[in-house]
XYZ file of C-alpha atoms in Angstrom:
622
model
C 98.273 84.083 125.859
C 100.639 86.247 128.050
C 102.256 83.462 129.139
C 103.109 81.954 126.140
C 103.659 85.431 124.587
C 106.460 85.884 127.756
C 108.197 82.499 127.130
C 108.588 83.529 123.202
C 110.155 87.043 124.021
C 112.192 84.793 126.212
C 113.745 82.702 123.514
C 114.052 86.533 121.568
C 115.812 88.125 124.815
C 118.334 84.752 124.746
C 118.713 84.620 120.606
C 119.745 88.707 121.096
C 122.812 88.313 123.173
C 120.302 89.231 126.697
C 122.065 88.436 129.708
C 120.679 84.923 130.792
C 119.723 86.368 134.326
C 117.016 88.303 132.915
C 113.913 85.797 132.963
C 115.021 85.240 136.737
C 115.332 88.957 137.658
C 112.054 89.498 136.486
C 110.578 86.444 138.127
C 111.844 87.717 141.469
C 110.924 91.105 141.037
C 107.003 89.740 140.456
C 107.369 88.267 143.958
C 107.553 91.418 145.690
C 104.879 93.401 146.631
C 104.592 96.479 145.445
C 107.229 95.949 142.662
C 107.020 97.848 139.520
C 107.624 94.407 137.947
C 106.152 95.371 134.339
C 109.222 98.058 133.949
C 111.078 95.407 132.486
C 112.584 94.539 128.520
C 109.154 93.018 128.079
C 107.240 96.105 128.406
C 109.510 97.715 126.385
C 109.747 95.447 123.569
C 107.380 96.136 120.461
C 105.220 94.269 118.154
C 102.177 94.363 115.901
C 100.004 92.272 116.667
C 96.385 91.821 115.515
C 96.071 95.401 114.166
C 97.836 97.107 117.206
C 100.817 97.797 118.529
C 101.545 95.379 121.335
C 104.235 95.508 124.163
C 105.731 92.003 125.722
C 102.679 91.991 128.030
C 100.176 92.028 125.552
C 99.130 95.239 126.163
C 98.042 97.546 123.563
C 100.439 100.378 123.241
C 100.246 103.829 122.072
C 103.073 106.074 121.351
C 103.075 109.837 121.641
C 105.731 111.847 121.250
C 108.172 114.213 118.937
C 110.854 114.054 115.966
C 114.200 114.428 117.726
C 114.899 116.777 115.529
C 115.359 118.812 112.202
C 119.034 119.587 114.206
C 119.926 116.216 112.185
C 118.944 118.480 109.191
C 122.239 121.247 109.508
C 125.721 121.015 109.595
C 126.310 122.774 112.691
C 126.419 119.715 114.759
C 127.955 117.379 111.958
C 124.197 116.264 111.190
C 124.053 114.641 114.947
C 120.346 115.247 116.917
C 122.326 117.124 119.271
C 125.371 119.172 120.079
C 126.549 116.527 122.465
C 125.279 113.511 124.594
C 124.448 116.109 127.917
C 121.828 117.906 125.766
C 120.401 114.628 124.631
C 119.285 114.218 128.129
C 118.569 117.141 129.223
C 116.290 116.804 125.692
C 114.806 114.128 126.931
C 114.568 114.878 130.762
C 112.111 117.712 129.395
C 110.362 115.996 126.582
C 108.819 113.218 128.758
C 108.429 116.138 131.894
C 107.164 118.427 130.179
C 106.071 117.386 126.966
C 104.809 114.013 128.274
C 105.890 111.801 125.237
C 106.781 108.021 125.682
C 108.466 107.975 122.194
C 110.795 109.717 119.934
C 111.282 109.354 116.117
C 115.273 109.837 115.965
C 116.408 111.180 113.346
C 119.453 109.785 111.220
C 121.521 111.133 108.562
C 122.851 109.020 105.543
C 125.369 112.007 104.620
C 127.144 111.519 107.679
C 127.015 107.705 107.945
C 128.359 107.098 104.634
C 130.256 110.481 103.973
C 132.668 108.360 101.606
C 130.798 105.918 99.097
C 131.152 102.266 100.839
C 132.706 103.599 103.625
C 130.569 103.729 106.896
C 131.406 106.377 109.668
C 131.695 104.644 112.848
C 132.579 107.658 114.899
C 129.454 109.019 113.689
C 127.059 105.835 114.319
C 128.937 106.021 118.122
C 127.415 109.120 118.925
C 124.063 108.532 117.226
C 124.200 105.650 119.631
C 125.154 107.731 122.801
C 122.502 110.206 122.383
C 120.421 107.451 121.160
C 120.599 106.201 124.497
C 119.610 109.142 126.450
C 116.263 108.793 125.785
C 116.119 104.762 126.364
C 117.472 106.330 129.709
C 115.011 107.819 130.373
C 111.863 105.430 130.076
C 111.573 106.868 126.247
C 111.085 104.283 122.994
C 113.024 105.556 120.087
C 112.557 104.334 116.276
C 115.463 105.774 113.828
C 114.390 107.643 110.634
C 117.133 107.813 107.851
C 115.712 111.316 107.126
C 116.120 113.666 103.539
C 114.392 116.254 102.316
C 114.624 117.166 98.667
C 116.985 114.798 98.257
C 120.084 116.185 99.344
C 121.728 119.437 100.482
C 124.324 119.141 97.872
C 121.913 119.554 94.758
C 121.656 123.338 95.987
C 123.939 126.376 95.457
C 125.684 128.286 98.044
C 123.228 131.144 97.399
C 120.126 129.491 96.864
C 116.641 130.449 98.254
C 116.568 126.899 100.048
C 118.386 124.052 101.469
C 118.144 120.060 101.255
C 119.535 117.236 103.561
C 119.637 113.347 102.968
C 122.228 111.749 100.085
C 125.839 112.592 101.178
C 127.491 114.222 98.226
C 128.939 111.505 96.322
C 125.592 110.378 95.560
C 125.189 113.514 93.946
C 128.197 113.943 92.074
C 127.232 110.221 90.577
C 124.586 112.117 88.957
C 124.337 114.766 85.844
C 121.544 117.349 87.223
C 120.800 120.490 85.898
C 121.145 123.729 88.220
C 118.466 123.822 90.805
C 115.493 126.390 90.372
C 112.512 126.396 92.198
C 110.957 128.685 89.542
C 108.263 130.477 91.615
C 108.031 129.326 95.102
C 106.451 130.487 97.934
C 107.298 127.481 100.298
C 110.200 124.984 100.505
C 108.087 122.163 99.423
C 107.033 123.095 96.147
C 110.647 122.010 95.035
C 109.639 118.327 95.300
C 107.515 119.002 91.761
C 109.121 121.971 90.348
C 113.568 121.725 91.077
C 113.751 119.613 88.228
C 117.463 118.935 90.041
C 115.560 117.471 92.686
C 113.025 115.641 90.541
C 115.639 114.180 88.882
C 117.828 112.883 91.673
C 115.040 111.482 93.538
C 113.431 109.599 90.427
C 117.407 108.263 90.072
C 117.193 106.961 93.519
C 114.268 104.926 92.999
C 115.791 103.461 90.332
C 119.009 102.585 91.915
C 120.659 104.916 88.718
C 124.851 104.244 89.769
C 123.716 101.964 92.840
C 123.025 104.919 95.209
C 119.907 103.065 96.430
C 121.960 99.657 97.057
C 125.060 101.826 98.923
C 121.707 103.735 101.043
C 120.302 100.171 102.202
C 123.842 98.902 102.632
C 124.502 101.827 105.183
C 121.457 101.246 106.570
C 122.115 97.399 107.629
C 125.430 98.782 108.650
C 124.114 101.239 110.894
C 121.126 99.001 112.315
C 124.044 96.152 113.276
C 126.287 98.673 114.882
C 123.153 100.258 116.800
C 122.378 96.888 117.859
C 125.607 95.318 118.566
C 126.166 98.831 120.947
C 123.469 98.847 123.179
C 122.540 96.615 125.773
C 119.462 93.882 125.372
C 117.134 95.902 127.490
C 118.324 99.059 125.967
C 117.383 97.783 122.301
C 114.276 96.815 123.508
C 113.214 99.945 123.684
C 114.284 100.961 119.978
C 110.658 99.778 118.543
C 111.232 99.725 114.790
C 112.871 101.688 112.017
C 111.386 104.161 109.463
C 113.087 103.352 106.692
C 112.402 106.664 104.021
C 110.871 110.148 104.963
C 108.371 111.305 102.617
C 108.766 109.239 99.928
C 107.901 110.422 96.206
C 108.737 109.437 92.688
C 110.365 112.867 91.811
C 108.747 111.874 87.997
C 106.913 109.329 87.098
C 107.595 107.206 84.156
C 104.995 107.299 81.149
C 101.551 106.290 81.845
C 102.808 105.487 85.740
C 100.478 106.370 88.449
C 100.987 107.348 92.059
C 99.279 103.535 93.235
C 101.595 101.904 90.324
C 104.638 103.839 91.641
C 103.725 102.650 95.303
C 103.274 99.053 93.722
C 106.033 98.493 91.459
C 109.118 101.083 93.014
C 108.342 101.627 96.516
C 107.046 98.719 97.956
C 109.842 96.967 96.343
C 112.041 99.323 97.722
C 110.400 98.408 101.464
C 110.645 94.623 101.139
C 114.531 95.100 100.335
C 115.232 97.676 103.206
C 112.591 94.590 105.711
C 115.291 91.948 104.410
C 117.936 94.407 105.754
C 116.805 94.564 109.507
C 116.462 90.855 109.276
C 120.005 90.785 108.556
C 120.829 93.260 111.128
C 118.768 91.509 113.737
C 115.937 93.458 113.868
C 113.712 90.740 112.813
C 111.282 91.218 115.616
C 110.877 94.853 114.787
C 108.177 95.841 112.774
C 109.142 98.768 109.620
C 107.650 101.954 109.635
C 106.546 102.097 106.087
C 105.531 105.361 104.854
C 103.323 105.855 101.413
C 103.582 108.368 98.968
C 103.772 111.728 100.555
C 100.669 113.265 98.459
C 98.633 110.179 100.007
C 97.321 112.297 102.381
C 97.640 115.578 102.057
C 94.538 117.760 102.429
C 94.341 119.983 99.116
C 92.750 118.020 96.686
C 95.200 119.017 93.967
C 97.583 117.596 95.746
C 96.192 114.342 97.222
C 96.920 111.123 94.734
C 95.862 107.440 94.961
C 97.777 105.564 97.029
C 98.124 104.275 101.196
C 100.077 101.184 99.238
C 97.072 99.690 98.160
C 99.121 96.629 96.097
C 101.579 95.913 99.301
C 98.119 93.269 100.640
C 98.049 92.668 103.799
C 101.230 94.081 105.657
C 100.989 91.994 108.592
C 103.217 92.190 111.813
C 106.301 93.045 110.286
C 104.889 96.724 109.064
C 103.138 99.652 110.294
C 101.630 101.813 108.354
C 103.203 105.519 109.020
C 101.902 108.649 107.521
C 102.748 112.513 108.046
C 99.965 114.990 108.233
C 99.581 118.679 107.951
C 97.076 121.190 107.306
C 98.340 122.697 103.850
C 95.241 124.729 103.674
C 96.101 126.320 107.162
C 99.350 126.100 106.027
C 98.975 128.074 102.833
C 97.362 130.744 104.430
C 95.018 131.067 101.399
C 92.721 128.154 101.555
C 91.068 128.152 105.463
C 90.267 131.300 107.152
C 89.651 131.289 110.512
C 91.126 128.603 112.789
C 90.496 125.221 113.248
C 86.809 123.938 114.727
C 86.395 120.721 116.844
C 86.077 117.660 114.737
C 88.278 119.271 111.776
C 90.772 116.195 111.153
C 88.374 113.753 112.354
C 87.806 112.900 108.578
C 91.857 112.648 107.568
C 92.647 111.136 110.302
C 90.241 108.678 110.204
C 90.996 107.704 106.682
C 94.634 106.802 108.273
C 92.317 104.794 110.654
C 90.474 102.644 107.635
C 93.503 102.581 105.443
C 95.703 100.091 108.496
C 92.900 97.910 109.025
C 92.139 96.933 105.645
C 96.002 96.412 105.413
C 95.624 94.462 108.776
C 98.376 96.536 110.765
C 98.143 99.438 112.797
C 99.106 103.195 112.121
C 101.707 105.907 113.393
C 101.147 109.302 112.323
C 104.977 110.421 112.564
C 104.733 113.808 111.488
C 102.262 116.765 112.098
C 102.032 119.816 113.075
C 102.139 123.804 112.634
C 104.411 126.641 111.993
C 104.721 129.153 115.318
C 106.141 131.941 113.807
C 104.744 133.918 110.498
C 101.252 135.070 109.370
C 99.768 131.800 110.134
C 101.182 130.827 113.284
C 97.864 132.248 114.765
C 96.253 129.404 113.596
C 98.640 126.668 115.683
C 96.418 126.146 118.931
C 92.998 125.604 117.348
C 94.828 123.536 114.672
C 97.645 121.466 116.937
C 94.034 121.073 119.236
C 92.124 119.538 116.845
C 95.279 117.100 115.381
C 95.565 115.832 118.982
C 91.858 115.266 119.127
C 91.875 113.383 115.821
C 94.547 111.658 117.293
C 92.726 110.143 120.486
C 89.487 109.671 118.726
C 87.698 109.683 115.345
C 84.567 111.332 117.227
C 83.847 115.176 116.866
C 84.289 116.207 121.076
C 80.203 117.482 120.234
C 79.273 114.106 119.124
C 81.982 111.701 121.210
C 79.831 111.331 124.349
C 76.767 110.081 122.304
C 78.465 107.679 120.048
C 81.608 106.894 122.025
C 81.636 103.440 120.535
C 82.562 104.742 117.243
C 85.513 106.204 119.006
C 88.226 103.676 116.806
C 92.020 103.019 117.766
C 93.905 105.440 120.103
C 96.656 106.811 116.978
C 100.050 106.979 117.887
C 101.880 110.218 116.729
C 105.128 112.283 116.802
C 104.685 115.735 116.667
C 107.189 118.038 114.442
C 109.428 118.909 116.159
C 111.281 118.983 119.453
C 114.325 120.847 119.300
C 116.591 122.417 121.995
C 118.191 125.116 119.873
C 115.317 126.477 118.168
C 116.054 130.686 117.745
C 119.515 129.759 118.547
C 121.144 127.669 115.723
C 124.273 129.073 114.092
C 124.022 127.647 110.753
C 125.696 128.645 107.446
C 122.934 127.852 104.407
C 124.416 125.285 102.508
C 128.123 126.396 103.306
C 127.656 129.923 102.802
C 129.381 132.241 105.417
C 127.528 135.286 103.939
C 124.164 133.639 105.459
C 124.644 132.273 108.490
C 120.960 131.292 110.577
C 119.950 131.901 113.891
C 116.353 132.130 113.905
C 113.829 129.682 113.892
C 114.664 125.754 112.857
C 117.193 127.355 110.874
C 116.129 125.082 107.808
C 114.402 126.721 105.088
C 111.897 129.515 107.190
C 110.578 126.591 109.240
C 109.612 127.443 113.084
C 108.113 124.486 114.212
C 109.456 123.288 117.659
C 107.929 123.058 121.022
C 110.682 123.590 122.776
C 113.510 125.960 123.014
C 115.972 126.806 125.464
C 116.013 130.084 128.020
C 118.879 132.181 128.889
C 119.889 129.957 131.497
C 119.963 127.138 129.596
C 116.572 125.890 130.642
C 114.261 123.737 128.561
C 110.757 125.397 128.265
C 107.595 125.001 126.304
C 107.155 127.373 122.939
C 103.220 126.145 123.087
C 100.580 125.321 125.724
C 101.649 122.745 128.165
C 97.712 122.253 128.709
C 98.156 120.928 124.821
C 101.604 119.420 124.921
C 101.133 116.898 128.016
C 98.352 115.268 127.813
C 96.050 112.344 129.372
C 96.458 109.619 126.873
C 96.740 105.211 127.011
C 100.067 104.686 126.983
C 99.339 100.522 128.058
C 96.056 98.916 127.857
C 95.330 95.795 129.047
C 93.512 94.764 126.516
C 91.764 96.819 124.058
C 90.721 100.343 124.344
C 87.158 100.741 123.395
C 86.833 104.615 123.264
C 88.893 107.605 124.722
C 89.021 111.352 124.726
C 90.687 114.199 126.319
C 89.440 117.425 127.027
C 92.611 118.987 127.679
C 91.007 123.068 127.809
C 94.509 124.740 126.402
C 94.064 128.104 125.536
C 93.724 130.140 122.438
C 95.062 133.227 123.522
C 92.647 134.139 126.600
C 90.557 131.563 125.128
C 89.976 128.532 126.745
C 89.134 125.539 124.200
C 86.772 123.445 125.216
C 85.439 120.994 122.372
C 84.302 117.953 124.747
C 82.660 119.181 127.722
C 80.828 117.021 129.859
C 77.375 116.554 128.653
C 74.262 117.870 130.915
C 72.652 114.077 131.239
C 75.908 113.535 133.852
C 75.379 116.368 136.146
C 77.303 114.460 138.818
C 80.243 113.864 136.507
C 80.275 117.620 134.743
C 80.195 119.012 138.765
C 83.274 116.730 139.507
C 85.206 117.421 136.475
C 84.116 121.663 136.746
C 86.409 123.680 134.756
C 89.662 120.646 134.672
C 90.799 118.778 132.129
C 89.507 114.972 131.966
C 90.284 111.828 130.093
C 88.034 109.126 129.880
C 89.008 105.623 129.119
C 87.199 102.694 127.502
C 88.824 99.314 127.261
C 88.023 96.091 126.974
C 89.893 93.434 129.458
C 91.954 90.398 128.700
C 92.500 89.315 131.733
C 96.422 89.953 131.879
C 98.354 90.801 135.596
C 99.522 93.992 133.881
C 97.959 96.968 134.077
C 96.516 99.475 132.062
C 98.364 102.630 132.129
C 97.846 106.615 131.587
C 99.898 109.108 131.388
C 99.544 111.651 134.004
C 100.435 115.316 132.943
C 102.251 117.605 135.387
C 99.233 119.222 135.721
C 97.719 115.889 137.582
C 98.760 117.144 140.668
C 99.635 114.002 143.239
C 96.861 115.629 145.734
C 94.904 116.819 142.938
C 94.498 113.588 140.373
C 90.511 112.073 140.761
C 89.555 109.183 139.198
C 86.299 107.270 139.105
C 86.094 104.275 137.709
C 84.271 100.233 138.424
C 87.290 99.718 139.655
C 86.845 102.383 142.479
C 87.072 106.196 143.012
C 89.753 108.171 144.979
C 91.425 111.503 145.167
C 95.785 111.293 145.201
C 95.363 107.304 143.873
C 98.379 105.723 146.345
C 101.239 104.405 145.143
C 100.969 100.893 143.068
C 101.000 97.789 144.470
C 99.853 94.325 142.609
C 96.594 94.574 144.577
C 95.418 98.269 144.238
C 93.617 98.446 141.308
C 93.524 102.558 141.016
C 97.188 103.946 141.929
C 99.506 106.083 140.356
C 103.575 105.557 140.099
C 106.016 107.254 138.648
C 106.636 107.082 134.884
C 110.220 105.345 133.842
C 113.194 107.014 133.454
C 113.263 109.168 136.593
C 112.303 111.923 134.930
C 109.475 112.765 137.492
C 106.631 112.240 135.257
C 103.811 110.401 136.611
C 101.261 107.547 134.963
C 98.022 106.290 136.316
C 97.935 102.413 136.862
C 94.254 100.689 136.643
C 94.523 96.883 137.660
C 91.085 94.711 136.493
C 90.580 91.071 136.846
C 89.103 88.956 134.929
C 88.936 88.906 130.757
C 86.317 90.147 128.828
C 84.752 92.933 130.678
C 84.365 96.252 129.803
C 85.814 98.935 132.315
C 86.045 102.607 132.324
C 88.265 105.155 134.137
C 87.770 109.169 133.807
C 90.662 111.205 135.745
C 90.551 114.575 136.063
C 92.398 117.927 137.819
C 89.210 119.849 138.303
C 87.681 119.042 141.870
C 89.554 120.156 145.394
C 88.774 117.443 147.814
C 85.726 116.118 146.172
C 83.161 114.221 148.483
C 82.371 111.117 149.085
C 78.786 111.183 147.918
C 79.744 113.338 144.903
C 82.237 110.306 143.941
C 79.546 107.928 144.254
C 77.147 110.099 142.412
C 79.606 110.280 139.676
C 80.352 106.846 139.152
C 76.695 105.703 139.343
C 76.398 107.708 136.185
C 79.403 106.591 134.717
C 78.426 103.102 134.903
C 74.894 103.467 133.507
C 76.397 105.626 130.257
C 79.217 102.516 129.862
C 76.157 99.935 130.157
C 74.093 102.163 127.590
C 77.280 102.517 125.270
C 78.722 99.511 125.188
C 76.282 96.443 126.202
C-alpha cells in the first residue's frame, strides 16, 4: 500500500511542475543510515483517506496548531498576517518552539485581494505568499482561510460600537443596507442575528445578489493559482487544503427554510462550486475544509440548530469536515459558574467525532478557545484544559484508563489565536482617528492570543506552556487506538491533574511521579516510517523516558532506521524535538508512554513498568 501510495504521489509531484530529481533524492537519502529520509514532500503532502487524515507515507496525521491571526482582521498591516515577512518567522520560530504546533490556519483577506471589483491584487497575494512561506520554512503545514466576520468592515460606521472584516467595499456599495445597529448587545457576535445590515448582506451573498459570490470564488481561484504557481513543489506540499468560508450562516432564512435546508440547498452548493475552483487552480489533491453552519455546534441550546451538512452524503476524500468550538456558557459569564471539570467537552467534541464518520471523512476543529482578559478570563485554564483533552480523547481523564478503547480519533485543532502584536496593535476602528486600539486583539474587545511580544521584542507565552506544548501524534504508522495527555498545567497555584496514573500500575504511577505523560495506542501497518510525537520543551533530551514493547530508555538516541525508540529534531530548525517509535510488522498493537517525571530511573523500575504496561494493553485491546 505505501508503495503504491509513493509511486501515485510520484505521478502528483511530476503533474505539479516538481523538479524531476525528487523521486531520486529521496531514494538516495533512504540509503543512508541514519537519514531523516521521511522529511521529504511526501510526508508533507496531505490527504483523506479512509476517515483520516493521511500524509504520503500513509501515516495517520494529526494537526495541532493556531490561527495565524485576527492581524489579517485590521488595517494596520494592509490586512496582511503580519507586519512584514521577518515577523512571520520569528512567528513561527516561536509557535512550533514554544507553542509546539505542526500547523497553522492562515488567514486571508478578500478585501485586500480584490480591493477593485475583478481586479486581483498581486502585490498583495506576493506577500501573503512570502509570509506564507515562513512557516513551510519552518517544518509548519499551513491551510489558507478566506476569513470575514459580519460580513464586512465597511457595513459599519466610523463610530460604531463594533467592527467587521471580509467583503472589500465594493461588495458593499453593490448593496442597499440599512444603517447598522446592534440594538442591545453585550458581545460582538450577537450582530450576526440582530445588525439587520449584516443580516442582510450576508443572506445577499449566499444568493450571489450583484455576483459578489461569483467575483469572491473568482478571487479565490485567482489567489489559489498564484499561491501555487509561487511556491516551490515541496513548499506547496506543505499547504494541506483550503478553508473556503469562516463561520458560515444564512444571515435570514427564506420562508419556511431551515438551518439543515439552508446547509442543503445554499451552502453545500456554495462548497461544490468553491471544490471545482481548487481543481482549476491545481489543488485537486487537496482536500476542502468545509465548515457547517456556525450554530451547528454551539453549546447553548438556544443557539444550537440542525445541521453538520447532513444532505452533503458522504464527503469523501476531497472534504474535511471543520468546525469551530467555544464555550458560550463560559463565555457568557452567566450560564457556568465555576470553571471547567475534566471530561466537560468530551460530549461536544465527540459529537464532532460521530458527525465525520457518518460523513466518511475526518474532522478539524479550527477554532476554539477563551478570552484572557475580562471577568471571565479566570475561567481559561480549566476551560483551554479540558478543550485540549476533548481534543486527544473522547474519554473523561477519570474514566480513560479503564475504557481506553473507547478513546476515538486523535482531533486535529487550531487554537484562536496566535498573534505577535497582541496589547500592541495601533489600529484606528473602522477608520476613525478619534479611536485608535492598542489593547488586546484590537478587534472588537477580543483578547484571545497566546502569544505576545516583550519589550525586547521577544516572543513569549500569554498562557501555560505546560498547556500550550503538548505530547500529542503528530504521525502514526498506522492507526492510533487510544491516547491521552496528562499535561499537569496550572490553575493559578493549582496543578491540574485530570488523568493520573491509576493505583493498579504502581510501577508506572512511581515512574511517571509528579511529570507529565502521554500514552500512545496504535495499531501497526507495517510501513518503514515511523510513528511520531511531539516532544515539548519540557521533554528534556536527558530527561524524556519512554517505555514501550518496543523497548524502554531514558534520553532515546538520535534516529536511525534501526532504533526503534529515538528522538530527532522536529523540521524546520526551529529546535523543537519529536519522539520517533519504529515497529515491524502490520497488524500489531503497540504502545508507548513518555514522560518528564523520573531522574535517572532504574533499570528494574523500567522493567517493572513495562511489564504492567503490556498486561493493561493485552487486557484493553485483545
Amino acid at each position: 500500500m505505501t508503495k503504491l501510495r509513493a509511486r501515485l504521489l510520484g505521478v502528483l509531484v511530476l503533474l505539479s511542475g516538481s523538479l524531476a530529481t525528487a523521486g531520486a533524492q529521496s531514494a538516495a537519502a533512504e540509503d543512508v543510515p541514519g537519514s531523516l529520509w521521511f522529511d521529504e514532500p511526501a510526508a508533507a503532502t496531505l490527504t483523506v483517506d479512509h476517515g483520516r487524515f493521511t500524509d504520503g507515507l500513509d501515516r495517520e496525521v494529526v494537526l495541532r496548531g493556531y490561527n495565524v491571526s485576527g492581524e489579517t482582521k485590521l488595517e494596520e498591516h494592509g490586512g496582511l498576517p503580519f507586519a512584514s515577512v521577518a515577523d512571520a518567522r520569528k512567528s513561527a520560530t516561536a509557535l512550533r518552539a514554544l507553542g509546539g504546533g505542526n500547523t497553522v490556519r492562515l488567514l486571508l483577506s478578500w478585501a485586500h485581494a480584490e480591493p477593485v471589483r475583478g481586479q486581483v491584487d498581486t502585490a498583495y497575494l506576493a506577500a501573503v505568499t512570502d509570509q506564507m512561506r515562513a512557516f513551510l520554512d519552518a517544518g509548519i503545514r499551513v491551510f489558507p482561510d478566506f476569513h470575514q466576520d459580519l460580513y464586512s468592515r465597511h457595513l459599519f460606521d466610523a463610530d460604531s460600537w463594533y467592527s467587521g472584516d471580509g467583503a472589500p467595499e465594493w461588495a458593499v456599495d453593490a448593496g442597499d443596507y440599512p444603517d447598522e445597529s446592534c440594538g442591545i448587545c453585550l458581545f460582538w457576535g450577537q450582530n450576526i442575528t440582530q445588525n439587520q445590515a449584516v443580516r442582510q448582506a450576508t443572506y445577499d451573498f449566499w444568493h450571489n445578489a450583484n455576483g459578489v459570490q461569483d467575483a469572491f470564488l473568482s478571487t479565490a481561484q485567482s489567489t489559489m493559482e498564484y499561491v501555487r504557481r509561487h511556491l516551490t513543489a515541496a513548499e506547496f506540499a506543505g499547504v494541506v487544503g483550503f478553508d473556503p468560508f469562516n463561520e458560515p450562516y444564512a444571515g435570514t432564512y427564506d420562508s419556511g427554510q431551515t438551518s439543515r435546508a439552508w446547509e442543503r440547498d445554499v451552502l453545500w452548493p456554495f462548497y461544490e462550486r468553491f471544490r471545482a475552483r481548487m481543481d482549476a487552480a491545481g489543488w485537486q489533491a487537496k482536500p476542502a475544509f468545509v465548515e457547517p453552519n456556525l450554530f451547528w455546534n454551539a453549546n447553548l441550546d438556544f443557539q444550537r440548530q440542525e445541521g453538520g451538512l447532513l444532505d452533503a452524503g458522504r464527503l469523501g476524500p476531497r472534504y474535511a469536515l471543520n468546525t469551530h468550538f467555544y464555550d458560550q456558557k463560559a463565555i457568557s459569564g452567566v450560564f457556568m459558574w465555576g470553571k471547567a471539570r475534566d471530561g466537560q467537552y468530551a460530549a461536544d467534541l465527540g459529537a464532532v467525532r460521530d458527525r465525520a464518520s457518518a460523513a466518511g471523512t475526518t474532522a478539524l476543529v479550527s477554532e476554539f478557545g477563551h478570552p484572557l482578559a475580562g471577568s471571565v478570563a479566570d475561567k481559561a485554564p480549566t476551560v483551554l484544559k479540558a478543550m485540549y483533552q476533548a481534543l486527544d480523547s473522547r474519554r473523561a481523564g477519570s474514566t480513560w484508563w479503564s475504557d481506553p478503547a473507547s478513546s476515538g480519533p486523535v482531533l486535529s485543532g487550531t487554537q484562536w489565536q496566535w498573534d505577535l502584536y497582541n496589547g500592541r496593535h495601533h489600529e484606528l476602528m473602522n477608520g476613525n482617528p478619534g479611536k485608535v486600539l492598542t489593547a488586546g486583539d484590537a478587534w472588537n474587545d477580543e483578547d484571545l492570543s497566546a502569544v505576545a511580544l516583550d519589550d525586547a521584542g521577544r516572543a513569549v507565552l500569554r498562557q501555560d506552556a505546560r498547556l500550550l506544548d503538548r505530547v500529542y501524534p503528530s504521525a502514526t504508522a498506522g492507526m492510533a487506538a487510544a491516547f491521552t495527555y496528562e499535561d499537569r498545567s496550572r490553575d493559578g497555584s493549582a496543578t491540574l491533574t485530570w488523568n493520573p496514573v491509576p493505583s493498579t500500575l504502581p510501577k508506572v504511577s512511581e515512574l511517571v511521579g509528579p511529570g507529565q505523560y502521554g500514552l500512545l495506542v496504535w495499531r501497526s501497518d507495517g510501513t518503514g516510517a515511523p510513528t511520531e510525537l511531539h516532544l515539548p520543551a519540557s521533554f528534556t533530551a536527558s530527561g524524556t523516558t519512554v517505555v514501550s514493547d518496543l523497548g524502554a530508555t531514558t534520553a532515546p538516541p538520535a534516529y536511525t532506521r534501526t532504533t526503534p525508540v529515538a528522538a530527532a529534531p522536529e523540521p524546520g530548525g526551529t529546535g523543537a524535538r519529536r519522539l520517533l517509535l519504529t515497529a515491524a510488522g502490520p497488524g500489531a498493537v503497540h504502545y508507548a508512554l513518555v514522560t518528564n517525571g523520573a531522574t535517572a530511573p532504574s533499570a528494574d523500575l523500567l522493567a517493572a513498568a513495562r511489564a504492567e504496561l503490556a498486561s493493561w494493553a493485552a487486557q484493553r485491546f485483545n
